[in-house]
Amino acid sequence: MTLFAEVILSLPLDKNFLYIVPDSQKDLVRVGSRVLVPFKERKRTGIVIKLKQRGVPKGLKLKEIHAVLDKTPLISTDFLSFTKKLSAYYYSSWGELLQASLPPSFVPKTRTTLSLTDKGQKALDEETLSDRERDVLLFLKKRPYSDVFLKRKLKMTSLSLILSQLESKEFIHVKKEVKTESLERKRPLRLEPTQLEMDFSLDEDSYQAANRIVTHWDGKTFLSYYLFGPSEKREAVYFYLIKRALTLRKKVLYLVPEIAATRSLIEKFQKRFGEHAALLHSRMSTRTREEEWSRIHSAQVDIVVGPRSAVLSPAEDLGLVIVDEEQDESYLQRENPSYDARRGAYFRAKQDRAILVYGSSAPTVESYHEFGKRHCLFNIWSGSSKTHAEIVSHRIERGLLSPRIIARLRKAIQEKKPVLIFHFRRGYASYITCSRCSYTPRCRDCDIALTYHRRDDRLVCHYCGHSLRKIYDCPECGHKIIKKRGLGIEAVEEEVKRRFPQIRVLGFDSDVAKRPKDQEKLVDLFQKNKIDILVGTQLLAHQQELSKVSLVVVLYPETVLVLSDYRASQKTFQSIIQAAKHLSHDENSELLIQTAFPDHFSIRSAAHLDYVGFHTQEIKFRRLMNYPPFTHMVEVLFQGDNLRSLAKQTRDFSSLLKEHSKDVEILGPALAAVPRLRGKNRVQIILKSKKRQDLDEALKQTLRKVRANKKILVYY
DNA sequence: CCGGTCGTTGTG
DNA sequence: ACAACGACCGGT
């Protein structure tokens, strides 16, 4: 009897591939093993998801598995089932998701190296080549290159054709090789038991919450909760629950926003849990990541801490899954394979029958609604500070900073108190424009006005990063370009310096401090009172270790509000709350919000730190407009060079959707919010439906029939 | 007629 | 995704 294996490969396809298991490999291969398989003249690594002896379609010339890479299955059936559910929910490819869960070196594939032969060398002298062949050979004259690099560098269409011709003429040598490294490179484990430094001083309501969770926790039932309260109190409850999980000998998964993957968090965990904890984050070296992965996989650690991708970590037997700062959008992966780690955490916890705990001081409207309805939401706000807040109505035409703000700044400076100013807009001006003909420089690839950055005197596209030197004369009419509109953080910094030349002001944004290390440095300077006023963007608001101040100024939070996004109000509210978090708890601390929309409910309720008030209003709007959580919402984004063919593609897609739809609202096709990005046009279709099942049905049927360059984003 | 581009199709 | 294949296109 022949044995066959269904193998899943990292391709953007909803498809498995069938291979013959050669007799020599029969005893080795298992479901969950990595296998090296021939695929289109190359070798790729796949995961075995099924082994069978029958049910093989006839007339298919199957290939044999080349090698089994694992002595024992690398991926458990639980993990397979979890990733499958996640990929189905987000219309992502299962194979790509599985690949994303593994360190890159664990997924070897054929690498092609091209080099010039002696014969090719001669051919170069004899001039019997086409222009393109010549270009390729000249490039390879320097040194051998990989085909991928050559393709990027030469930007030639049908390069593969040229290469195969050159190869058959023996002008180049093609070397194909697969590097399979051994996985046995584990860091030796320090076995000394760590003295866990844990302080469980829970106040009354935190204790109530923790206690209720623990009472219903039997180690074999999936249950989920929401902790609504300030971060310090949430953390105390988390640690209480972590201890509980550890006594039950269960593992813990602790998700934090991307931005929080800082040294301080790492230190906190290593101090508390020592070698029990593994940390994952995006800026880790490949080597460290492999080591941490192996430690988690071999159950050497009890707690895994990391950003969204940590939901794909190989921890087994989870007892507790924590998602802190649940409102944070960095949990949503927008690139393929797209997924939302928040719902990922749900699938994961359910799979392992673990306890799932979300937490935030400003929850998403969706979660607050859902958990409130189920009575699984704990409000642990009691005893929190009474901040004095003030909304200053001000139109920017009358100057960037209102007189009232300036007066407060002056007072703080006199009292030698540090101040934090937030303005959620990078650069000096979001666009510049000619005062005569209104010409505005735009990105050549993205259809977006270029932002002026004064620090390096350049115009920058905030979508693709393309930049050019500032232009002073209008290319249309020759007039001087002078108007600067949509003033950003650099303008605020300049204004503060101009008003208060004697004090130390510093900007804090991704342009000043891109790397976490530089951010830490600036935070440290502020900590040591070497800076009087920090002017920052969202990046500053997210800094965990910033010392508390008695004056926080938020400028024009409506910059977030104007986004054409159904979550704009929520984002506005949340960004103010983020900023207000840096206020000290004493009586005199003050939050000032300067805005041109003083009556907008998201700004009003944020000023009073009144989440419930905000939620009550926002949920009405969501219900009225059929937005999540009252509907499930999916965005299908099409990208292409040619707008006309895009239009046809999307119209066809839309009419197919309509054919298969039952109770699905279809919006569009319409130009996406960013109509052009990196030289590609973008058109989107939005789907909304009360029942996820209806939406699923329509989309699945349509996708079966259509193949186009598109990206699917599931919002809820 | 050929070299090159573009869209479609299959990958086991 | 990527490569292979066939239709089309524009210069000669």
XYZ file of C-alpha atoms (C1' of nucleotides) in Angstrom, chain A residues 13 18-19 39-40 63 132 157 707, chain B residues 3-7 9-12:
18
model
C -3.627 29.684 -2.047
C -0.650 15.644 -2.313
C 2.645 13.743 -2.281
C 7.456 21.969 -6.260
C 7.870 23.433 -9.725
C 5.706 13.462 -6.790
C 19.065 42.072 -22.210
C 10.187 41.400 -17.210
C -8.713 35.571 -9.233
C 11.136 40.356 -29.612
C 8.675 41.938 -26.077
C 4.517 42.773 -23.000
C 0.227 41.400 -20.813
C -3.156 38.515 -18.865
C -3.480 29.383 -15.614
C -1.452 25.731 -12.793
C 1.494 24.307 -9.209
C 0.867 17.476 -6.573
